[in-house]
Amino acid sequence: MTQDLHIMPPEAPLAMPAQNFSTDFRDAQVPAGQRPSAGFWRTLAFSPAMAATLGLLWVMSDWFGAEGINLIEGILLALISFNFFWISFTVCTVLLGMVSLSRQEQPKRETRPQPLRVALLTPVYNEVPWNVLGNARTMLEDLRARGGQHHYAMFILSDTRDPEIAAQEQASVEALRTTLAPGLELYYRRREDNTDRKVGNIADWVSRWGADWDAMLVLDADSLMTGRAILRLTDSLARDPGAGLIQSYPQLIGAQSVFARMQQFANGVYGIAFAEGLARWCGQEGNYWGHNAIIRTRAFATSAGLPKLRAYNGQEKLIMSHDFVEAGLLRRAGWGVRFLPRIRGSYEETPPTLIDHALRDRRWCQGNLQHLKLLGSTGFRAVSRFHMFHGAVGYLMSPLWFALLVMWALIGQGEDASVLHYFSPDNPMFPQWPEMSETRHVLIILVMYAMLLAPKVLGVLALPLSGVRYAEFGGGSKFVTSFLAEVILSILYAPILMVQQMIAVFRTALGIQKGWSPQARDGGTYTLRTLILCHTLETISGVALSVGILSGLVSVWLAPIAISLALAIPLSALSGVSAGAARRMVGMREDFREPAITRSARRHRDELKRLIEGKGVMTPAE
């Protein structure tokens, strides 16, 4: 049996105790002094959303007759109000981002930061090795070209279980190390047991080598960052001794399929203003998304060690979506957790098909719903609790939307058209949905649909404020075409995603969702049988709604949802279509001006792949 490759510097142990959720904790390392407050921005984000929701509730409360609101009507109004608040809150966040982007920030006179030793950590688990190592070489060489006073080293932290992939992984590391320019450091170790998955992988590095490094920049297996972005993150941490973690804004790259290009377009167009608004109201109590963020090593070791959660059956379970919790623990200890969306050049990839997206969502759902158990933990700041609650609500909203859809369909379009009318026409417990003949009722429905579209429209209007020109998407007409295509596709896919997320919630609640399997980053080509099995519930629901609409029992306002659900199988097949068809449907800036860092990464990936497969040699770095 071949000895595993192990290329690491001398160990420098650093204690990383597990935190206690039952007691408060303050890290003595945190510098004295108050962190800047974001109270004003939070008021601007939350208050209008709450006022809009209360206004909608007041307007709709008289829809059900003058005899008061019964139990089922109350539940219906509660569902509508809860959903509307989160929609309104998203709109408010985007508006804040527009205001923030339009402000002329006065440049600060910044002193030269203290040099930091930064470890670039890339945890991997059964990944394609030449893709990971190609990105690693690209980042190291771009940092070398940038220069600067900070010291960087790349650590490939392998939890790979597949022996064949492990052999390729180690051959790739050895090949890459022979061609790296002098002064570039690349280390590698593979754990014998992948205890606690990624959480344990990072904790193992911290506890064995962390003392020698001021900071660690945690990457994902598909992460790619420019040297400039890494330097800006490092400088920001060095200039702010009270910051424990600084998160960048990862932009999506590499999309080829229809679904992936739709996601990448949305991320690059609508996401900029939303990210800016999020950064404003989060202030020093931001969140962590598990990668492309720089963390102060000793702060993390002292404040963010994760304990196991005790389940109802007495078994101990690993905290799955660890990143939200680690950000909350750092803030609990007094460290600032910041989000800097204006640092560009931070990239990641996205699932290529609807099914791949749904499979990833099932893993994330399992972890995010786990956060509900932590909301009552001692010491967490209110905003940290909100982040965890918001992450869980993002999934719980789907069954709520579905419940609202079912109730709307059953109630029908009026007393005589209600499905429930045929079962109990005189029962006052059954609500009667108002007929949509009155202008005020139609306007309310139009407002609700408009609010769903508003973040996209506002994101488009905010784009020039961020320095991005519409012409960069291939011209104004191409941008408009891509925008309309993305809107239509998102309308079609939204109900399907709603059902898939609802399935994920029930799988988690029933204990069907087991484990935390690695993401299939290259996606898959799925057979018709797989598509049918995956989308049976959507198809049946869509056909039932369509029949109800055609028979006059269900409101015609549900037609877009009915069409989407009924066509779930062909739409899912469409999501994986790539090449020319996808490019014609949704265009992106990267089609016309690809970032230099992605070109370099692709070249290094292909070169390393050819070498490992015995088809070529690597070019030494100059």
Coordinates of C-alpha atoms in Angstrom, one line a residue:
M1 CA 0.0 0.0 0.0
T2 CA 1.4 3.4 -1.0
Q3 CA 2.1 5.8 1.8
D4 CA -0.1 8.9 1.7
L5 CA 1.5 12.1 0.6
H6 CA 2.0 14.5 3.5
I7 CA 3.7 17.8 2.9
M8 CA 3.2 20.2 5.8
P9 CA 5.2 22.7 7.8
P10 CA 6.3 22.0 11.4
E11 CA 3.3 21.7 13.7
A12 CA 2.3 24.8 15.8
P13 CA -0.5 23.7 18.1
L14 CA -3.3 26.1 19.0
A15 CA -6.0 25.2 21.4
M16 CA -9.6 25.3 20.0
P17 CA -12.0 24.5 22.8
A18 CA -15.7 23.7 22.1
Q19 CA -18.0 26.5 23.1
N20 CA -20.8 26.2 25.6
F21 CA -24.2 27.5 24.3
S22 CA -25.5 27.7 27.8
T23 CA -23.1 30.4 29.0
D24 CA -22.0 33.7 27.7
F25 CA -18.4 34.3 26.5
R26 CA -16.2 37.3 26.0
D27 CA -12.8 36.9 24.4
A28 CA -10.1 38.8 26.3
Q29 CA -8.2 39.3 23.1
V30 CA -10.8 41.6 21.6
P31 CA -9.5 45.2 21.7
A32 CA -11.3 47.7 23.9
G33 CA -13.7 50.2 22.4
Q34 CA -17.1 50.3 20.8
R35 CA -17.7 49.0 17.3
P36 CA -19.6 51.3 14.9
S37 CA -23.4 50.9 15.1
A38 CA -25.7 50.1 12.2
G39 CA -28.9 50.9 14.1
F40 CA -29.9 53.7 11.7
W41 CA -29.6 51.4 8.6
R42 CA -31.4 48.6 10.4
T43 CA -34.3 50.9 11.1
L44 CA -34.5 51.8 7.4
A45 CA -34.5 48.2 6.5
F46 CA -37.0 46.7 9.0
S47 CA -39.5 49.5 9.6
P48 CA -40.8 50.1 6.1
A49 CA -41.1 46.3 5.6
M50 CA -43.1 46.0 8.8
A51 CA -45.3 49.1 7.9
A52 CA -46.0 47.7 4.4
T53 CA -47.0 44.3 5.9
L54 CA -49.3 45.9 8.5
G55 CA -50.9 48.1 5.7
L56 CA -51.5 45.0 3.6
L57 CA -53.1 43.2 6.6
W58 CA -55.4 46.1 7.3
V59 CA -56.5 46.4 3.7
M60 CA -57.1 42.6 3.3
S61 CA -58.8 42.2 6.7
D62 CA -62.2 43.4 5.3
W63 CA -62.1 41.0 2.4
F64 CA -63.9 38.2 4.2
G65 CA -67.1 39.9 5.3
A66 CA -68.3 42.1 8.1
E67 CA -68.9 39.3 10.6
G68 CA -65.4 39.1 11.7
I69 CA -62.5 36.9 10.8
N70 CA -62.8 33.2 11.6
L71 CA -60.0 30.7 12.3
I72 CA -59.2 29.6 8.8
E73 CA -59.4 33.2 7.5
G74 CA -57.0 34.2 10.2
I75 CA -54.6 31.5 9.2
L76 CA -54.8 32.6 5.6
L77 CA -54.1 36.2 6.5
A78 CA -51.2 35.2 8.7
L79 CA -49.6 33.2 5.9
I80 CA -50.1 36.1 3.4
S81 CA -48.6 38.6 5.9
F82 CA -45.7 36.5 6.9
N83 CA -44.7 35.9 3.2
F84 CA -45.3 39.5 2.3
F85 CA -43.0 40.8 5.1
W86 CA -40.0 38.8 3.8
I87 CA -40.7 40.0 0.2
S88 CA -40.9 43.6 1.5
F89 CA -37.7 43.2 3.6
T90 CA -35.8 42.1 0.5
V91 CA -37.1 45.1 -1.4
C92 CA -36.0 47.4 1.4
T93 CA -32.6 45.8 1.5
V94 CA -32.1 46.5 -2.2
L95 CA -33.3 50.1 -1.8
L96 CA -30.8 50.6 1.0
G97 CA -28.1 49.2 -1.4
M98 CA -29.1 51.7 -4.0
V99 CA -28.8 54.6 -1.5
S100 CA -25.5 53.3 -0.3
L101 CA -24.1 52.9 -3.9
S102 CA -25.2 56.4 -4.8
R103 CA -23.3 58.0 -1.8
Q104 CA -19.9 59.5 -2.5
E105 CA -17.7 58.0 0.2
Q106 CA -14.9 60.2 1.3
P107 CA -11.5 58.4 0.8
K108 CA -9.9 57.7 4.1
R109 CA -6.2 58.2 4.8
E110 CA -5.1 54.7 5.7
T111 CA -1.9 53.8 7.3
R112 CA 0.2 51.0 6.0
P113 CA -1.2 47.8 7.6
Q114 CA 0.9 45.4 9.7
P115 CA 2.1 42.4 7.7
L116 CA 0.1 39.2 8.3
R117 CA 0.9 35.6 7.8
V118 CA -2.1 34.2 5.9
A119 CA -2.9 30.6 5.3
L120 CA -5.2 29.9 2.3
L121 CA -7.2 26.8 3.3
T122 CA -8.9 24.7 0.7
P123 CA -10.8 21.8 2.2
V124 CA -11.5 19.1 -0.4
Y125 CA -13.6 15.9 -0.4
N126 CA -13.6 13.7 -3.6
E127 CA -13.1 16.7 -5.8
V128 CA -11.6 16.8 -9.3
P129 CA -8.0 17.3 -8.3
W130 CA -6.7 19.3 -11.4
N131 CA -9.6 21.8 -11.0
V132 CA -8.7 22.4 -7.3
L133 CA -5.0 22.5 -7.9
G134 CA -5.3 24.6 -11.1
N135 CA -7.2 27.2 -9.1
A136 CA -4.6 27.0 -6.3
R137 CA -1.7 27.7 -8.7
T138 CA -3.7 30.6 -10.3
M139 CA -4.2 32.3 -6.9
L140 CA -0.6 31.8 -5.7
E141 CA 0.8 33.2 -9.0
D142 CA -1.5 36.2 -9.0
L143 CA -0.6 37.0 -5.4
R144 CA 3.1 36.8 -6.4
A145 CA 2.5 39.1 -9.3
R146 CA 0.8 41.6 -7.0
G147 CA 3.6 41.6 -4.4
G148 CA 2.9 43.2 -1.1
Q149 CA 4.1 42.8 2.5
H150 CA 1.9 39.9 3.6
H151 CA 3.0 36.3 3.5
Y152 CA 0.7 33.6 2.0
A153 CA 0.8 29.8 1.7
M154 CA -1.8 27.4 0.2
F155 CA -3.0 24.4 2.2
I156 CA -4.9 21.6 0.4
L157 CA -6.7 19.9 3.3
S158 CA -8.0 16.6 1.9
D159 CA -10.8 14.5 3.3
T160 CA -11.0 12.5 0.1
R161 CA -12.2 8.9 0.7
D162 CA -12.1 7.5 -2.9
P163 CA -8.7 5.8 -3.4
E164 CA -8.5 6.6 -7.1
I165 CA -9.3 10.3 -6.6
A166 CA -6.8 10.4 -3.7
A167 CA -4.0 9.0 -5.9
Q168 CA -4.8 11.6 -8.6
E169 CA -5.0 14.3 -6.0
Q170 CA -1.5 13.4 -4.6
A171 CA 0.0 13.1 -8.1
S172 CA -1.4 16.5 -8.9
V173 CA 0.1 18.1 -5.8
E174 CA 3.5 16.6 -6.6
A175 CA 3.4 17.7 -10.2
L176 CA 2.3 21.2 -9.2
R177 CA 5.0 21.6 -6.6
T178 CA 7.7 20.9 -9.2
T179 CA 6.6 23.8 -11.4
L180 CA 5.7 26.5 -8.8
A181 CA 7.9 29.5 -8.9
P182 CA 10.4 29.9 -6.0
G183 CA 8.8 31.4 -2.9
L184 CA 5.3 30.0 -3.5
E185 CA 4.2 27.6 -0.8
L186 CA 1.9 24.7 -1.4
Y187 CA 1.2 22.2 1.4
Y188 CA -1.0 19.1 1.4
R189 CA -2.3 16.6 4.0
R190 CA -4.9 13.9 3.8
R191 CA -6.7 12.9 7.0
E192 CA -7.0 9.2 7.7
D193 CA -10.6 9.7 9.0
N194 CA -12.8 12.6 8.0
T195 CA -14.1 13.2 11.5
D196 CA -16.7 15.9 11.6
R197 CA -16.4 16.6 7.9
K198 CA -15.4 20.2 6.9
V199 CA -15.8 21.4 10.5
G200 CA -13.3 18.8 11.7
N201 CA -11.0 19.4 8.7
I202 CA -10.6 23.1 9.5
A203 CA -10.4 22.4 13.3
D204 CA -7.7 19.9 12.7
W205 CA -5.6 22.5 10.9
V206 CA -6.2 25.2 13.5
S207 CA -5.3 22.9 16.4
R208 CA -2.2 21.5 14.8
W209 CA -0.8 24.4 12.7
G210 CA -2.8 27.5 13.5
A211 CA -0.5 29.2 16.0
D212 CA 2.0 30.1 13.2
W213 CA -0.6 32.0 11.1
D214 CA -2.3 35.3 11.9
A215 CA -5.2 34.7 9.6
M216 CA -6.7 32.0 7.5
L217 CA -8.6 32.6 4.3
V218 CA -11.1 29.8 3.9
L219 CA -11.8 28.7 0.4
D220 CA -14.2 26.2 -1.1
A221 CA -13.1 23.5 -3.6
D222 CA -14.4 25.6 -6.5
S223 CA -13.3 29.0 -5.1
L224 CA -11.2 31.3 -7.2
M225 CA -10.0 34.8 -6.0
T226 CA -7.8 37.4 -7.6
G227 CA -4.6 38.4 -5.9
R228 CA -6.1 41.9 -5.6
A229 CA -9.2 40.6 -3.8
I230 CA -7.1 38.5 -1.4
L231 CA -4.8 41.5 -0.7
R232 CA -7.7 43.8 0.0
L233 CA -9.3 41.3 2.4
T234 CA -6.0 40.9 4.2
D235 CA -5.4 44.7 4.4
S236 CA -8.9 45.2 5.8
L237 CA -8.3 42.6 8.5
A238 CA -4.9 44.1 9.3
R239 CA -6.3 47.6 9.7
D240 CA -9.2 46.5 11.9
P241 CA -7.8 44.7 15.0
G242 CA -11.3 44.2 16.3
A243 CA -12.5 42.3 13.2
G244 CA -12.6 38.5 13.6
L245 CA -14.0 37.7 10.2
I246 CA -14.4 39.6 6.9
Q247 CA -16.6 38.1 4.2
S248 CA -16.2 38.9 0.5
Y249 CA -19.1 38.8 -2.0
P250 CA -18.5 35.7 -4.1
Q251 CA -19.7 36.2 -7.7
L252 CA -20.7 33.2 -9.9
I253 CA -18.5 32.0 -12.8
G254 CA -18.3 29.2 -15.2
A255 CA -22.0 28.9 -16.0
Q256 CA -22.7 27.0 -19.2
S257 CA -26.3 25.6 -18.9
V258 CA -29.5 27.5 -19.0
F259 CA -30.1 27.2 -15.3
A260 CA -26.6 28.1 -14.3
R261 CA -26.5 31.1 -16.6
M262 CA -29.8 32.3 -15.2
Q263 CA -28.2 32.1 -11.7
Q264 CA -25.0 33.8 -12.7
F265 CA -26.9 36.6 -14.5
A266 CA -29.0 37.2 -11.4
N267 CA -26.0 37.2 -9.1
G268 CA -24.1 39.7 -11.3
V269 CA -27.0 42.0 -11.9
Y270 CA -29.5 42.0 -9.0
G271 CA -27.1 40.8 -6.3
I272 CA -24.9 43.8 -6.2
A273 CA -27.4 46.2 -4.7
F274 CA -28.8 43.6 -2.4
A275 CA -25.3 42.8 -1.1
E276 CA -24.6 46.4 -0.5
G277 CA -27.8 46.9 1.4
L278 CA -27.1 43.7 3.4
A279 CA -23.7 45.0 4.4
R280 CA -25.2 48.3 5.5
W281 CA -27.8 47.0 8.0
C282 CA -25.5 44.1 9.2
G283 CA -22.7 46.5 10.1
Q284 CA -20.4 44.7 12.5
E285 CA -22.7 41.7 12.9
G286 CA -22.5 40.2 9.4
N287 CA -22.7 36.6 8.4
Y288 CA -20.3 33.9 7.1
W289 CA -21.0 31.8 4.1
G290 CA -18.3 29.2 4.7
H291 CA -15.8 30.3 2.1
N292 CA -14.0 33.2 0.4
A293 CA -13.7 34.9 3.8
I294 CA -10.6 35.9 5.9
I295 CA -10.7 35.0 9.6
R296 CA -8.4 35.9 12.5
T297 CA -7.0 32.6 13.5
R298 CA -6.6 33.0 17.2
A299 CA -10.1 34.7 17.4
F300 CA -11.6 31.7 15.6
A301 CA -9.7 29.2 17.8
T302 CA -10.7 30.8 21.1
S303 CA -14.3 31.8 20.2
A304 CA -15.8 29.5 17.5
G305 CA -15.1 25.9 18.4
L306 CA -18.3 24.0 17.8
P307 CA -19.8 21.5 20.2
K308 CA -22.1 18.6 19.2
L309 CA -25.8 19.1 19.4
R310 CA -27.8 16.6 21.4
A311 CA -30.8 15.3 19.5
Y312 CA -34.1 14.3 21.0
N313 CA -33.1 10.6 21.0
G314 CA -29.9 11.5 23.0
Q315 CA -27.5 11.1 20.1
E316 CA -24.9 13.8 19.5
K317 CA -25.1 15.4 16.0
L318 CA -22.7 17.6 14.1
I319 CA -23.7 21.2 13.4
M320 CA -24.2 21.1 9.6
S321 CA -24.4 24.7 8.5
H322 CA -21.5 25.6 10.7
D323 CA -20.7 29.0 9.1
F324 CA -23.7 30.9 10.4
V325 CA -23.0 29.6 13.9
E326 CA -19.3 30.4 13.8
A327 CA -20.1 34.0 12.8
G328 CA -22.5 34.2 15.7
L329 CA -20.0 32.8 18.1
L330 CA -17.3 35.3 17.0
R331 CA -19.7 38.2 17.5
R332 CA -20.8 36.8 20.8
A333 CA -17.2 36.9 21.9
G334 CA -16.9 40.6 20.9
W335 CA -15.3 40.3 17.5
G336 CA -16.6 42.2 14.5
V337 CA -18.0 40.2 11.6
R338 CA -18.0 42.3 8.5
F339 CA -19.2 42.0 4.9
L340 CA -17.3 43.9 2.2
P341 CA -19.3 43.4 -1.1
R342 CA -17.2 46.1 -2.9
I343 CA -14.2 43.8 -2.9
R344 CA -14.5 42.3 -6.4
G345 CA -12.6 39.3 -7.8
S346 CA -14.1 36.7 -5.4
Y347 CA -15.6 33.8 -7.4
E348 CA -17.4 30.5 -7.0
E349 CA -19.4 28.1 -9.3
T350 CA -23.1 27.2 -9.2
P351 CA -25.0 23.9 -9.8
P352 CA -25.7 23.4 -13.5
T353 CA -29.2 21.9 -13.4
L354 CA -32.4 22.3 -11.5
I355 CA -32.0 18.8 -10.0
D356 CA -28.4 19.5 -8.9
H357 CA -29.6 22.7 -7.3
A358 CA -32.4 20.8 -5.5
L359 CA -29.9 18.2 -4.2
R360 CA -27.6 20.9 -2.8
D361 CA -30.7 22.6 -1.2
R362 CA -31.6 19.4 0.6
R363 CA -28.2 19.5 2.3
W364 CA -28.4 23.2 3.2
C365 CA -32.0 22.8 4.4
Q366 CA -30.9 20.1 6.8
G367 CA -28.3 22.4 8.3
N368 CA -30.3 25.6 8.3
L369 CA -33.3 24.1 10.1
Q370 CA -30.9 22.9 12.7
H371 CA -30.3 26.5 13.6
L372 CA -33.8 26.8 15.1
K373 CA -32.5 24.8 18.1
L374 CA -29.8 27.4 18.7
L375 CA -32.0 30.6 18.7
G376 CA -32.3 30.4 22.5
S377 CA -28.6 30.0 23.2
T378 CA -27.0 32.3 25.7
G379 CA -25.0 35.3 24.5
F380 CA -25.8 35.5 20.8
R381 CA -26.5 39.0 19.5
A382 CA -30.0 39.7 18.1
V383 CA -28.7 40.1 14.6
S384 CA -26.9 36.8 14.7
R385 CA -30.1 35.1 15.9
F386 CA -31.9 36.8 13.0
H387 CA -29.3 35.5 10.5
M388 CA -29.9 32.0 11.7
F389 CA -33.7 32.4 11.8
H390 CA -33.6 34.0 8.3
G391 CA -31.7 31.0 7.0
A392 CA -34.3 28.6 8.4
V393 CA -37.2 30.7 7.2
G394 CA -35.8 30.7 3.7
Y395 CA -36.7 27.0 3.6
L396 CA -39.8 27.2 5.8
M397 CA -41.3 29.8 3.5
S398 CA -41.8 27.1 0.8
P399 CA -44.3 25.0 2.7
L400 CA -46.0 28.2 3.8
W401 CA -46.2 29.3 0.1
F402 CA -47.6 25.9 -0.8
A403 CA -50.1 26.0 2.0
L404 CA -51.2 29.4 0.8
L405 CA -51.5 28.2 -2.7
V406 CA -53.6 25.2 -1.7
M407 CA -55.9 27.4 0.5
W408 CA -56.3 29.9 -2.3
A409 CA -57.2 27.1 -4.8
L410 CA -59.7 25.5 -2.4
I411 CA -61.4 28.8 -1.5
G412 CA -61.9 29.6 -5.2
Q413 CA -63.1 32.8 -6.7
G414 CA -66.2 33.5 -4.6
E415 CA -68.9 31.8 -2.6
D416 CA -70.4 30.0 -5.6
A417 CA -67.1 29.0 -7.1
S418 CA -65.4 27.7 -4.0
V419 CA -64.3 24.1 -3.9
L420 CA -65.3 24.1 -0.2
H421 CA -68.7 25.4 -1.1
Y422 CA -69.6 22.0 -2.4
F423 CA -68.7 20.3 0.9
S424 CA -70.2 22.8 3.4
P425 CA -71.9 25.8 1.8
D426 CA -73.4 27.1 5.0
N427 CA -70.5 26.5 7.4
P428 CA -69.2 29.8 8.6
M429 CA -65.8 28.3 9.4
F430 CA -65.0 28.1 5.7
P431 CA -63.8 31.4 4.2
Q432 CA -65.1 32.8 1.0
W433 CA -62.4 34.4 -1.2
P434 CA -63.6 37.8 -2.6
E435 CA -64.5 37.9 -6.2
M436 CA -61.7 39.6 -8.2
S437 CA -64.1 41.9 -10.0
E438 CA -63.5 44.9 -7.8
T439 CA -60.6 47.2 -8.8
R440 CA -59.1 47.3 -5.2
H441 CA -58.9 43.6 -5.1
V442 CA -57.1 43.3 -8.4
L443 CA -54.7 46.1 -7.4
I444 CA -53.7 44.2 -4.2
I445 CA -52.9 41.1 -6.2
L446 CA -50.9 43.2 -8.7
V447 CA -49.0 44.8 -5.9
M448 CA -48.0 41.4 -4.5
Y449 CA -46.8 40.2 -7.8
A450 CA -45.0 43.5 -8.4
M451 CA -43.2 43.2 -5.1
L452 CA -41.8 39.8 -6.2
L453 CA -40.4 41.5 -9.3
A454 CA -39.3 44.7 -7.6
P455 CA -35.8 43.5 -6.4
K456 CA -34.9 42.5 -10.0
V457 CA -36.0 45.8 -11.5
L458 CA -34.3 47.8 -8.7
G459 CA -31.1 45.7 -9.2
V460 CA -31.1 46.6 -12.9
L461 CA -31.6 50.3 -12.1
A462 CA -28.8 50.2 -9.5
L463 CA -26.3 48.6 -11.8
P464 CA -24.8 51.8 -13.2
L465 CA -24.3 53.0 -9.6
S466 CA -21.9 50.1 -9.1
G467 CA -19.8 51.1 -12.1
V468 CA -21.2 48.3 -14.4
R469 CA -22.4 49.4 -17.8
Y470 CA -25.3 47.7 -19.7
A471 CA -23.1 47.7 -22.8
E472 CA -20.8 45.2 -21.1
F473 CA -23.5 42.6 -21.6
G474 CA -23.1 42.8 -25.4
G475 CA -25.1 46.0 -25.8
G476 CA -28.3 47.5 -24.5
S477 CA -30.6 45.3 -26.5
K478 CA -28.8 42.1 -25.5
F479 CA -29.0 43.1 -21.9
V480 CA -32.8 43.7 -22.1
T481 CA -33.2 40.3 -23.9
S482 CA -31.2 38.6 -21.2
F483 CA -33.1 40.3 -18.4
L484 CA -36.5 39.3 -19.9
A485 CA -35.3 35.8 -20.4
E486 CA -34.0 35.6 -16.8
V487 CA -37.3 37.0 -15.5
I488 CA -39.4 34.5 -17.5
L489 CA -37.2 31.6 -16.5
S490 CA -37.2 32.6 -12.8
I491 CA -41.1 32.8 -12.9
L492 CA -41.2 29.4 -14.4
Y493 CA -38.7 27.8 -12.1
A494 CA -39.9 29.5 -8.8
P495 CA -42.9 27.2 -8.2
I496 CA -40.9 24.1 -8.9
L497 CA -38.2 25.3 -6.5
M498 CA -40.9 26.0 -3.9
V499 CA -42.1 22.4 -4.1
Q500 CA -38.5 21.0 -4.0
Q501 CA -37.7 23.1 -1.0
M502 CA -40.9 21.9 0.7
I503 CA -39.9 18.3 0.0
A504 CA -36.5 19.1 1.6
V505 CA -38.1 20.5 4.7
F506 CA -40.3 17.4 5.1
R507 CA -37.3 15.1 4.4
T508 CA -35.4 16.8 7.2
A509 CA -38.4 16.9 9.6
L510 CA -39.0 13.1 9.0
G511 CA -35.4 12.2 9.3
I512 CA -35.2 10.9 5.7
Q513 CA -32.4 13.3 4.8
K514 CA -29.3 11.6 6.0
G515 CA -25.7 12.8 6.0
W516 CA -24.0 15.6 4.1
S517 CA -22.8 14.2 0.7
P518 CA -20.4 16.2 -1.4
Q519 CA -21.7 18.4 -4.1
A520 CA -21.7 17.1 -7.7
R521 CA -20.1 20.2 -9.1
D522 CA -20.2 19.0 -12.7
G523 CA -23.8 18.1 -12.5
G524 CA -25.4 15.3 -14.4
T525 CA -27.4 14.4 -17.5
Y526 CA -30.6 12.9 -16.1
T527 CA -32.8 10.3 -17.7
L528 CA -36.5 10.8 -18.3
R529 CA -37.2 8.3 -15.5
T530 CA -35.2 10.4 -13.1
L531 CA -36.9 13.6 -14.2
I532 CA -40.3 12.0 -13.7
L533 CA -39.5 10.6 -10.2
C534 CA -38.0 13.9 -9.1
H535 CA -40.9 16.1 -10.3
T536 CA -44.0 13.9 -9.8
L537 CA -45.5 16.1 -7.0
E538 CA -45.1 19.3 -9.1
T539 CA -46.7 17.7 -12.1
I540 CA -49.7 16.4 -10.3
S541 CA -50.2 19.7 -8.5
G542 CA -49.9 21.7 -11.7
V543 CA -52.4 19.5 -13.6
A544 CA -54.9 19.7 -10.7
L545 CA -54.6 23.5 -10.6
S546 CA -55.0 23.7 -14.4
V547 CA -58.1 21.6 -14.3
G548 CA -59.5 23.8 -11.5
I549 CA -58.8 27.0 -13.5
L550 CA -60.4 25.6 -16.7
S551 CA -63.5 24.6 -14.8
G552 CA -63.8 27.9 -13.1
L553 CA -63.3 26.7 -9.6
V554 CA -59.8 28.1 -9.1
S555 CA -58.7 31.7 -9.7
V556 CA -57.1 32.5 -13.0
W557 CA -54.5 34.5 -11.0
L558 CA -52.9 31.1 -10.2
A559 CA -52.4 30.3 -13.9
P560 CA -48.6 31.1 -14.0
I561 CA -48.0 28.7 -11.1
A562 CA -50.2 26.0 -12.6
I563 CA -48.4 26.2 -15.9
S564 CA -45.0 26.0 -14.3
L565 CA -45.8 23.0 -12.1
A566 CA -47.5 21.1 -14.9
L567 CA -44.4 21.6 -17.1
A568 CA -41.9 20.8 -14.3
I569 CA -40.4 17.8 -16.2
P570 CA -39.6 19.5 -19.5
L571 CA -38.5 22.7 -17.6
S572 CA -36.1 20.6 -15.6
A573 CA -34.8 19.0 -18.7
L574 CA -34.3 22.5 -20.2
S575 CA -32.3 23.6 -17.2
G576 CA -29.4 21.4 -18.2
V577 CA -29.3 22.6 -21.9
S578 CA -25.9 24.2 -22.5
A579 CA -23.7 25.6 -25.3
G580 CA -25.2 27.9 -27.9
A581 CA -28.9 27.6 -26.9
A582 CA -28.1 28.7 -23.3
R583 CA -25.9 31.5 -24.5
R584 CA -28.6 32.8 -26.8
M585 CA -31.2 32.8 -24.0
V586 CA -29.2 34.5 -21.2
G587 CA -26.1 36.5 -22.0
M588 CA -23.5 37.6 -19.4
R589 CA -20.7 40.1 -19.1
E590 CA -18.2 37.2 -19.0
D591 CA -19.3 36.2 -22.5
F592 CA -17.8 39.4 -23.8
R593 CA -15.1 40.2 -21.2
E594 CA -13.9 37.2 -19.4
P595 CA -11.9 38.0 -16.2
A596 CA -8.2 37.3 -16.7
I597 CA -8.1 35.1 -13.5
T598 CA -10.7 32.7 -14.9
R599 CA -8.7 32.3 -18.2
S600 CA -5.5 31.6 -16.2
A601 CA -7.3 29.1 -14.0
R602 CA -8.8 27.2 -17.0
R603 CA -5.3 27.0 -18.6
H604 CA -3.7 25.7 -15.5
R605 CA -6.6 23.2 -15.0
D606 CA -6.3 21.8 -18.5
E607 CA -2.5 21.7 -18.3
L608 CA -2.5 19.7 -15.1
K609 CA -5.3 17.4 -16.3
R610 CA -3.2 16.5 -19.4
L611 CA -0.2 15.8 -17.3
I612 CA -1.9 13.5 -14.8
E613 CA -3.6 11.7 -17.7
G614 CA -0.3 11.3 -19.4
K615 CA -0.9 13.6 -22.3
G616 CA 1.6 16.4 -21.7
V617 CA 3.9 18.3 -19.5
M618 CA 3.4 21.3 -17.3
T619 CA 5.0 24.6 -18.0
P620 CA 7.2 25.9 -15.2
A621 CA 6.1 29.3 -13.8
E622 CA 8.4 32.1 -14.8

